[in-house]
Short mmCIF file of C-alpha atoms and ligand atoms in Angstrom, two decimals:
data_model
loop_
_atom_site.label_atom_id
_atom_site.label_comp_id
_atom_site.label_asym_id
_atom_site.label_seq_id
_atom_site.Cartn_x
_atom_site.Cartn_y
_atom_site.Cartn_z
CA MET T 16 0.00 0.00 0.00
CA THR T 17 1.34 3.46 -0.85
CA ASP T 18 2.14 5.55 2.19
CA ARG T 19 0.22 8.78 1.60
CA SER T 20 0.77 10.09 5.07
CA TYR T 21 3.43 12.60 3.95
CA ASP T 22 0.79 15.00 2.79
CA VAL T 23 2.87 18.18 2.41
CA PRO T 24 5.07 17.33 -0.56
CA GLY T 25 7.50 19.77 -2.09
CA LEU T 26 8.99 21.19 1.14
CA ARG T 27 12.51 22.01 -0.03
CA THR T 28 15.55 23.85 1.21
CA GLN T 29 19.30 23.97 0.74
CA VAL T 30 20.23 23.15 4.35
CA ALA T 31 18.03 21.28 6.82
CA ILE T 32 19.15 22.29 10.31
CA ILE T 33 18.15 19.97 13.13
CA GLY T 34 18.08 21.72 16.53
CA ALA T 35 17.49 25.33 17.57
CA GLY T 36 20.25 25.67 20.15
CA PRO T 37 23.02 28.23 19.65
CA ALA T 38 24.68 26.06 16.95
CA GLY T 39 21.60 25.55 14.75
CA LEU T 40 20.28 29.08 15.17
CA ALA T 41 23.62 30.80 14.52
CA LEU T 42 24.17 28.63 11.44
CA ALA T 43 20.73 29.55 10.08
CA ARG T 44 21.49 33.25 10.51
CA LEU T 45 24.99 33.07 8.98
CA LEU T 46 23.57 31.26 5.94
CA GLU T 47 20.62 33.61 5.65
CA ARG T 48 23.03 36.55 5.43
CA GLN T 49 24.77 34.85 2.50
CA GLY T 50 21.49 34.13 0.72
CA ILE T 51 21.51 30.39 1.50
CA ASP T 52 18.13 28.91 2.46
CA SER T 53 17.62 26.71 5.46
CA VAL T 54 14.81 25.27 7.56
CA VAL T 55 15.37 24.81 11.30
CA LEU T 56 13.54 21.98 13.07
CA GLU T 57 13.37 21.97 16.88
CA ASP T 58 11.60 19.41 19.00
CA ARG T 59 10.97 21.65 22.04
CA SER T 60 8.73 24.71 22.32
CA ARG T 61 10.03 28.26 21.81
CA ASP T 62 9.27 29.01 25.43
CA TYR T 63 11.30 26.03 26.60
CA VAL T 64 14.42 26.82 24.58
CA GLU T 65 14.24 30.49 25.55
CA HIS T 66 14.24 29.69 29.24
CA ARG T 67 16.76 26.89 29.52
CA ILE T 68 19.56 28.17 31.79
CA ARG T 69 22.95 27.32 30.34
CA ALA T 70 26.48 28.73 30.11
CA GLY T 71 27.36 32.40 30.05
CA VAL T 72 30.88 33.22 28.87
CA LEU T 73 31.62 34.34 25.31
CA GLU T 74 35.04 34.55 23.69
CA ARG T 75 35.72 37.59 21.49
CA GLY T 76 35.54 35.23 18.46
CA SER T 77 32.01 34.20 19.51
CA VAL T 78 30.96 37.83 19.87
CA GLU T 79 32.32 38.51 16.37
CA LEU T 80 30.43 35.56 14.96
CA LEU T 81 27.20 36.80 16.54
CA GLU T 82 27.91 40.26 15.10
CA GLU T 83 28.33 38.65 11.67
CA ALA T 84 25.01 36.89 12.24
CA GLY T 85 23.45 40.30 12.95
CA CYS T 86 22.45 39.30 16.48
CA ALA T 87 24.83 41.18 18.75
CA GLU T 88 23.06 44.47 19.38
CA ARG T 89 21.76 43.58 22.86
CA LEU T 90 24.89 41.56 23.65
CA ASN T 91 27.08 44.58 22.92
CA LYS T 92 24.85 46.73 25.12
CA GLU T 93 24.22 44.40 28.07
CA GLY T 94 27.17 41.96 27.99
CA LEU T 95 29.69 42.41 30.79
CA VAL T 96 33.26 42.70 29.52
CA HIS T 97 35.72 40.94 31.83
CA THR T 98 39.48 41.30 31.49
CA GLY T 99 40.36 38.52 33.90
CA ILE T 100 39.22 35.79 36.30
CA CYS T 101 40.23 34.84 39.83
CA LEU T 102 41.65 31.49 40.88
CA GLN T 103 41.34 30.72 44.56
CA PHE T 104 43.09 27.98 46.55
CA ALA T 105 44.67 27.47 49.98
CA GLY T 106 42.85 30.54 51.26
CA GLU T 107 44.43 32.84 48.62
CA ARG T 108 42.75 34.60 45.73
CA HIS T 109 44.83 35.34 42.62
CA ARG T 110 43.87 37.21 39.48
CA ILE T 111 44.68 36.04 35.97
CA ASP T 112 44.82 39.17 33.83
CA PHE T 113 43.65 38.28 30.31
CA ASP T 114 44.34 41.73 28.99
CA GLU T 115 47.96 41.73 30.06
CA LEU T 116 48.65 38.05 29.31
CA ALA T 117 46.70 37.51 26.11
CA GLY T 118 45.64 40.99 25.01
CA ALA T 119 41.99 39.99 25.09
CA SER T 120 38.84 39.91 27.17
CA ILE T 121 35.67 37.82 27.44
CA VAL T 122 32.01 38.83 27.61
CA VAL T 123 29.64 37.48 30.25
CA TYR T 124 26.21 37.12 28.62
CA GLY T 125 23.87 34.17 29.14
CA GLN T 126 23.47 31.49 26.47
CA THR T 127 19.74 31.86 27.14
CA GLU T 128 19.96 35.48 25.97
CA VAL T 129 22.04 34.49 22.92
CA VAL T 130 19.31 32.00 21.99
CA LYS T 131 16.53 34.59 22.44
CA ASP T 132 18.41 37.08 20.24
CA LEU T 133 19.03 34.48 17.55
CA ILE T 134 15.41 33.31 17.55
CA SER T 135 13.97 36.77 17.20
CA ALA T 136 16.44 37.62 14.41
CA ARG T 137 15.33 34.47 12.62
CA VAL T 138 11.57 34.70 13.03
CA GLU T 139 11.08 38.45 12.57
CA PRO T 140 11.90 38.39 8.85
CA GLY T 141 9.91 35.13 8.60
CA GLY T 142 12.82 32.67 8.43
CA PRO T 143 11.57 29.07 8.66
CA LEU T 144 11.97 27.77 12.21
CA LEU T 145 9.56 25.10 13.38
CA PHE T 146 9.20 24.36 17.08
CA GLU T 147 7.63 21.25 18.59
CA VAL T 148 8.45 18.94 15.72
CA SER T 149 8.72 15.24 16.51
CA ASP T 150 9.90 11.98 14.94
CA VAL T 151 12.77 13.63 13.05
CA ALA T 152 14.43 11.03 10.80
CA LEU T 153 17.17 11.45 8.19
CA HIS T 154 17.25 9.58 4.87
CA ASP T 155 19.59 9.15 1.88
CA LEU T 156 22.48 10.87 3.62
CA THR T 157 25.03 9.34 1.26
CA THR T 158 23.27 10.74 -1.82
CA SER T 159 23.23 14.33 -3.08
CA ARG T 160 19.50 14.68 -2.18
CA PRO T 161 19.04 13.76 1.47
CA ARG T 162 15.57 14.03 3.03
CA VAL T 163 14.31 14.73 6.52
CA THR T 164 10.94 13.42 7.66
CA PHE T 165 9.19 14.73 10.77
CA ARG T 166 5.82 15.44 12.35
CA HIS T 167 4.59 18.94 13.00
CA GLY T 168 1.14 20.29 13.82
CA GLY T 169 -0.31 16.77 13.77
CA ARG T 170 0.88 16.01 10.24
CA ASN T 171 3.81 14.19 8.64
CA HIS T 172 6.22 16.23 6.53
CA GLU T 173 9.14 15.58 4.25
CA LEU T 174 11.90 18.10 3.67
CA GLU T 175 14.23 17.70 0.70
CA CYS T 176 17.63 19.34 0.97
CA ALA T 177 21.23 19.24 -0.22
CA VAL T 178 22.86 19.17 3.22
CA VAL T 179 21.74 18.27 6.75
CA ALA T 180 23.31 20.11 9.71
CA GLY T 181 23.05 17.97 12.84
CA CYS T 182 22.91 20.64 15.57
CA ASP T 183 20.63 18.67 17.88
CA GLY T 184 22.82 18.56 20.96
CA SER T 185 24.11 15.67 23.02
CA ARG T 186 20.79 13.81 23.09
CA GLY T 187 19.86 14.41 19.46
CA VAL T 188 18.97 11.88 16.78
CA CYS T 189 21.27 12.90 13.92
CA ARG T 190 24.33 11.03 15.15
CA GLY T 191 22.26 7.85 15.26
CA HIS T 192 21.80 8.02 11.48
CA VAL T 193 25.49 7.52 10.79
CA ALA T 194 26.13 3.96 9.55
CA PRO T 195 27.42 1.60 12.23
CA GLY T 196 31.19 1.48 12.55
CA VAL T 197 31.81 4.92 11.03
CA LEU T 198 31.89 7.03 14.20
CA GLN T 199 34.58 6.60 16.76
CA SER T 200 33.84 7.94 20.24
CA TYR T 201 36.30 9.10 22.89
CA SER T 202 35.03 9.88 26.37
CA ARG T 203 35.75 10.48 30.01
CA ASP T 204 33.28 10.54 32.87
CA TYR T 205 34.05 12.51 36.01
CA PRO T 206 33.09 11.37 39.49
CA PHE T 207 31.36 14.69 40.23
CA ALA T 208 28.77 17.16 38.90
CA TRP T 209 27.83 20.81 39.51
CA LEU T 210 24.91 22.02 41.53
CA GLY T 211 24.09 25.42 40.04
CA ILE T 212 21.86 28.26 41.18
CA LEU T 213 20.68 31.50 39.65
CA ALA T 214 20.06 34.07 42.37
CA ALA T 215 18.52 37.54 42.42
CA VAL T 216 21.46 39.24 44.08
CA ALA T 217 24.27 41.47 42.82
CA PRO T 218 27.48 39.47 42.15
CA SER T 219 29.81 39.58 45.16
CA ASN T 220 32.88 40.02 42.96
CA ASP T 221 33.43 41.92 39.71
CA GLU T 222 34.98 38.88 38.07
CA LEU T 223 34.43 35.11 38.07
CA ILE T 224 36.03 33.19 40.95
CA TYR T 225 37.09 29.58 40.38
CA ALA T 226 37.75 28.16 43.86
CA HIS T 227 39.59 24.99 44.85
CA SER T 228 38.92 24.00 48.46
CA ASN T 229 39.18 20.93 50.61
CA ARG T 230 35.35 20.80 50.56
CA GLY T 231 35.37 20.68 46.74
CA PHE T 232 35.18 23.16 43.88
CA ALA T 233 32.95 26.26 43.72
CA LEU T 234 32.44 28.92 41.08
CA ALA T 235 31.01 32.40 41.47
CA SER T 236 29.74 33.72 38.16
CA MET T 237 27.03 36.16 37.10
CA ARG T 238 24.50 37.03 34.46
CA SER T 239 24.01 40.77 35.04
CA PRO T 240 24.63 43.42 37.72
CA GLU T 241 21.53 42.06 39.50
CA LEU T 242 21.87 38.31 38.89
CA SER T 243 24.44 35.90 40.29
CA ARG T 244 25.16 32.41 38.95
CA LEU T 245 26.91 30.09 41.41
CA TYR T 246 28.02 26.47 41.30
CA LEU T 247 29.16 23.86 43.80
CA GLN T 248 30.88 20.58 43.04
CA CYS T 249 28.57 17.73 44.11
CA ARG T 250 28.15 14.01 43.47
CA PRO T 251 26.78 12.97 40.03
CA ASP T 252 23.81 11.30 41.78
CA GLU T 253 23.22 14.20 44.19
CA ASP T 254 19.60 14.60 45.27
CA LEU T 255 18.59 18.26 44.87
CA ALA T 256 15.91 17.76 47.52
CA THR T 257 18.67 17.49 50.13
CA TRP T 258 19.91 20.96 49.21
CA PRO T 259 17.56 23.61 50.57
CA ASP T 260 18.67 27.14 49.68
CA GLU T 261 20.16 27.79 53.11
CA ARG T 262 22.45 24.76 52.82
CA ILE T 263 23.61 25.86 49.35
CA TRP T 264 24.50 29.37 50.57
CA GLU T 265 26.33 27.97 53.59
CA GLU T 266 28.37 25.62 51.45
CA LEU T 267 29.14 28.33 48.90
CA GLN T 268 30.37 30.60 51.67
CA LEU T 269 32.57 27.83 53.09
CA ARG T 270 34.17 27.18 49.71
CA LEU T 271 34.36 30.73 48.34
CA GLY T 272 34.68 32.82 51.48
CA LEU T 273 37.92 34.41 52.66
CA PRO T 274 38.59 36.25 55.92
CA GLY T 275 36.82 39.58 55.50
CA TRP T 276 34.99 38.51 52.31
CA GLU T 277 31.40 37.32 52.41
CA LEU T 278 29.17 36.11 49.66
CA ALA T 279 25.99 38.17 49.25
CA LYS T 280 22.83 36.01 49.39
CA GLY T 281 19.52 36.48 47.64
CA PRO T 282 16.39 34.64 46.47
CA VAL T 283 17.22 31.51 44.47
CA LEU T 284 15.39 31.69 41.13
CA GLU T 285 16.51 28.39 39.68
CA LYS T 286 18.57 25.38 40.69
CA GLY T 287 19.79 22.29 38.90
CA ILE T 288 22.50 19.69 38.52
CA THR T 289 24.91 19.82 35.56
CA PRO T 290 26.65 16.53 34.76
CA MET T 291 30.33 16.57 33.81
CA ARG T 292 31.54 14.66 30.79
CA SER T 293 34.14 14.82 28.05
CA LEU T 294 33.02 13.23 24.79
CA VAL T 295 34.05 13.47 21.14
CA PHE T 296 32.64 11.72 18.08
CA GLU T 297 34.83 11.52 14.99
CA PRO T 298 34.45 12.26 12.14
CA MET T 299 31.93 15.12 12.26
CA GLN T 300 30.70 14.29 8.77
CA TYR T 301 28.85 11.38 7.21
CA GLY T 302 27.90 11.85 3.55
CA ARG T 303 25.79 15.01 3.46
CA LEU T 304 25.32 15.11 7.26
CA PHE T 305 27.54 17.55 9.17
CA LEU T 306 27.50 17.44 12.97
CA ALA T 307 28.12 20.63 14.96
CA GLY T 308 28.18 21.64 18.63
CA ASP T 309 27.09 19.29 21.41
CA ALA T 310 25.86 16.76 18.81
CA ALA T 311 29.54 16.03 18.11
CA HIS T 312 31.32 16.81 21.36
CA ILE T 313 30.82 17.66 25.02
CA VAL T 314 33.21 19.37 27.39
CA PRO T 315 32.88 19.67 31.16
CA PRO T 316 31.81 23.25 31.97
CA THR T 317 34.93 24.28 33.90
CA GLY T 318 36.59 26.14 31.02
CA ALA T 319 33.33 27.71 29.74
CA LYS T 320 34.02 26.23 26.31
CA GLY T 321 30.82 24.38 25.25
CA LEU T 322 28.98 27.34 23.74
CA ASN T 323 32.13 28.82 22.19
CA LEU T 324 33.05 25.52 20.56
CA ALA T 325 29.54 25.11 19.15
CA LEU T 326 29.78 28.58 17.59
CA ARG T 327 33.27 27.87 16.17
CA ASP T 328 31.93 24.73 14.46
CA VAL T 329 29.08 26.54 12.76
CA GLY T 330 31.38 29.39 11.74
CA LEU T 331 33.48 26.84 9.81
CA LEU T 332 30.40 25.04 8.52
CA ALA T 333 28.83 28.26 7.24
CA GLU T 334 32.04 29.15 5.37
CA ALA T 335 32.22 25.69 3.82
CA LEU T 336 28.55 25.88 2.78
CA VAL T 337 29.16 29.24 1.13
CA ASP T 338 32.03 27.66 -0.86
CA PHE T 339 29.71 24.79 -1.77
CA PHE T 340 26.52 26.63 -2.73
CA ILE T 341 27.97 29.88 -4.03
CA GLY T 342 31.55 28.96 -5.00
CA GLY T 343 30.57 25.55 -6.39
CA THR T 344 33.40 23.71 -4.61
CA SER T 345 33.11 20.97 -2.02
CA SER T 346 36.68 20.89 -0.72
CA SER T 347 35.93 23.01 2.39
CA LEU T 348 33.02 20.74 3.25
CA GLY T 349 35.38 17.80 2.79
CA SER T 350 37.86 19.19 5.30
CA TYR T 351 35.19 20.50 7.75
CA SER T 352 35.53 17.64 10.22
CA GLU T 353 39.31 17.70 10.30
CA ARG T 354 39.44 21.48 10.74
CA CYS T 355 36.85 21.45 13.54
CA LEU T 356 38.49 18.61 15.39
CA ARG T 357 41.76 20.44 15.86
CA ARG T 358 39.96 23.07 17.97
CA VAL T 359 37.70 20.48 19.56
CA TRP T 360 40.68 18.61 20.94
CA ARG T 361 42.42 21.81 22.12
CA TYR T 362 39.26 22.72 24.04
CA GLU T 363 38.76 19.16 25.28
CA HIS T 364 42.25 19.29 26.73
CA PHE T 365 41.78 22.71 28.31
CA SER T 366 38.41 21.77 29.85
CA TRP T 367 39.79 18.49 31.20
CA TRP T 368 42.86 20.30 32.60
CA MET T 369 40.81 23.00 34.36
CA THR T 370 38.41 20.35 35.70
CA SER T 371 41.20 18.11 37.00
CA MET T 372 43.08 20.97 38.61
CA LEU T 373 40.08 22.39 40.47
CA HIS T 374 37.87 19.45 41.55
CA LEU T 375 38.52 17.15 44.41
CA PRO T 376 37.39 13.58 43.65
CA GLU T 377 35.54 12.11 46.63
CA ASN T 378 38.28 9.52 47.16
CA ALA T 379 41.18 11.87 46.36
CA ASN T 380 44.29 11.13 48.33
CA ALA T 381 46.42 13.80 49.93
CA PHE T 382 49.07 13.42 47.21
CA GLU T 383 46.61 14.37 44.44
CA GLN T 384 45.40 17.33 46.46
CA LYS T 385 48.96 18.58 46.94
CA LEU T 386 49.56 18.26 43.19
CA GLN T 387 46.46 20.35 42.45
CA VAL T 388 47.59 23.11 44.78
CA ALA T 389 51.12 23.02 43.30
CA GLN T 390 49.63 23.34 39.82
CA LEU T 391 47.38 26.22 40.90
CA ARG T 392 50.29 27.99 42.54
CA TYR T 393 52.41 27.59 39.41
CA THR T 394 49.56 28.79 37.18
CA THR T 395 49.12 31.92 39.26
CA THR T 396 52.79 32.77 39.78
CA SER T 397 54.57 31.83 36.53
CA SER T 398 53.70 34.25 33.75
CA ALA T 399 54.25 31.46 31.21
CA ALA T 400 51.73 29.21 32.97
CA ALA T 401 49.27 32.05 33.52
CA ARG T 402 49.52 32.94 29.84
CA THR T 403 48.69 29.34 28.93
CA LEU T 404 45.48 29.57 30.93
CA ALA T 405 44.68 33.05 29.62
CA GLU T 406 45.15 32.31 25.92
CA ASN T 407 43.04 29.17 26.18
CA TYR T 408 40.31 30.84 28.22
CA VAL T 409 39.92 33.76 25.81
CA GLY T 410 40.06 31.44 22.79
CA LEU T 411 43.38 32.55 21.30
CA ALA T 412 45.43 29.37 21.73
CA PRO T 413 46.72 28.25 18.34
CA VAL T 414 45.15 25.01 17.04
N1 LIG K 512 14.78 17.01 16.78
C1 LIG K 512 14.87 18.36 16.79
N2 LIG K 512 15.55 19.06 17.72
C2 LIG K 512 16.21 18.36 18.64
C3 LIG K 512 16.18 16.94 18.69
C4 LIG K 512 15.43 16.27 17.70
N3 LIG K 512 15.35 14.94 17.69
N4 LIG K 512 16.93 16.54 19.75
C5 LIG K 512 17.39 17.64 20.36
N5 LIG K 512 16.96 18.75 19.70
C6 LIG K 512 17.23 20.15 20.05
C7 LIG K 512 17.29 20.44 21.53
O1 LIG K 512 15.99 20.61 22.09
C8 LIG K 512 18.09 21.73 21.56
O2 LIG K 512 17.28 22.87 21.47
O3 LIG K 512 18.50 20.52 19.57
C9 LIG K 512 18.97 21.65 20.31
C10 LIG K 512 20.42 21.46 20.66
O4 LIG K 512 20.88 22.62 21.32
P1 LIG K 512 22.00 22.60 22.47
O5 LIG K 512 21.81 21.42 23.34
O6 LIG K 512 21.99 23.93 23.08
O7 LIG K 512 23.35 22.33 21.64
P2 LIG K 512 24.23 23.30 20.74
O8 LIG K 512 23.40 24.21 19.90
O9 LIG K 512 25.26 22.43 20.13
O10 LIG K 512 24.93 24.27 21.80
C11 LIG K 512 25.94 23.82 22.69
O11 LIG K 512 24.73 24.17 24.67
O12 LIG K 512 24.58 22.42 26.20
C12 LIG K 512 25.14 23.63 25.94
O13 LIG K 512 27.22 23.61 27.08
C13 LIG K 512 26.59 23.46 25.84
O14 LIG K 512 26.94 25.70 25.71
C14 LIG K 512 26.93 24.53 24.93
C15 LIG K 512 25.85 24.61 23.95
C1 LIG K 513 28.32 30.37 33.97
O1 LIG K 513 28.27 31.57 34.23
O2 LIG K 513 27.30 29.68 33.83
C2 LIG K 513 29.64 29.72 33.84
C3 LIG K 513 30.80 30.49 33.89
C4 LIG K 513 32.03 29.88 33.76
C5 LIG K 513 32.11 28.53 33.60
C6 LIG K 513 30.97 27.77 33.53
C7 LIG K 513 29.73 28.36 33.64
O3 LIG K 513 33.33 27.94 33.51
#
């Protein structure tokens, strides 16, 4: 019997983008500006993706990419420019000066806000972006006319395209359409996670504080002059119910506090547990499917690299797609995976290094703890070591 359930034939585009996170949305905008058509398919609602609390540190390169995408007006107005971070250990707080060491700064601006800006830039001129799609499936990826089938608004649809961009995050479906045996995965699990809160209180410090302590890691970050974002190292299976707000503030103070320095407290607006994992899938291409962002790799959040890496991928992918659709050459698409992976592995190393230096595994022995403190002391006193941290953090390490 003929399947007539795909009752909206003729839906066509150049690039089918799966996922409306920062990777998929930024790619859609970069392509749009070059006159390349795309359709973005997202399985969650607009409200959900616009309120998911995620990372918040942008490298200069990420800001430039968002400017190129025409989505940086609010970011340039409201983003907080930071020229350094603090590293704290053994009761001492040290500053790493990015400006002096790497000639660069970072911008603190929530991923949630980046996503809102990208969505409104996409939908205002009527760019195709469908929320609440389901049953996304990819077909004919090794031909020059791949197809994407999905359900939306109670009906089945089929989208014909030339290229599929798999920007559907770590739990997406695109990766699963790569033929068995093609993808190689490399991973590391960490024996800890982060308990994070968003609180309605002015940040207690002008810059981020990454703190090593014998009670575990803590991070003081922010979203705006009125909003603090704070994290505590916890167990991966930690039960949030055992962490009433008062206990969280007490623990944060114990890990971040210094004689004469207190953390300001305020109403907790949101709390959650962030797992920690390092994971890379290679290659990032299969036929006409190109993976980007969390769909291809995950970093633990300690170096603030996840969002920046996702944006770097789509910057390269957009350039390669311009060469393909406008320049008529496929060589940049052919080298996309290899070019991305060089940066991916640099950032994987940096994120793993920051994570290992700052977190205390539950069963850590005193030797490991002494090594961490020695490494922190070296990083904050040797200008060569401090520069290594700075150039990686701001995104200027060569790859
Ligand atoms: N169909 C359509 N959309 C999907 C599907 C699916 N089957 N599965 C997942 N998605 C959507 C998710 O709902 C999400 O909105 O894909 C999007 C992926 O977005 P992100 O997870 O934000 O991933 P990415 O755009 O690569 O951005 C990476 O996000 O997780 C953080 O730390 C990470 O900051 C980094 C950034
Ligand atoms: C954040 O503000 O959410 C944040 C900042 C720095 C990190 C991770 C997360 O390393």
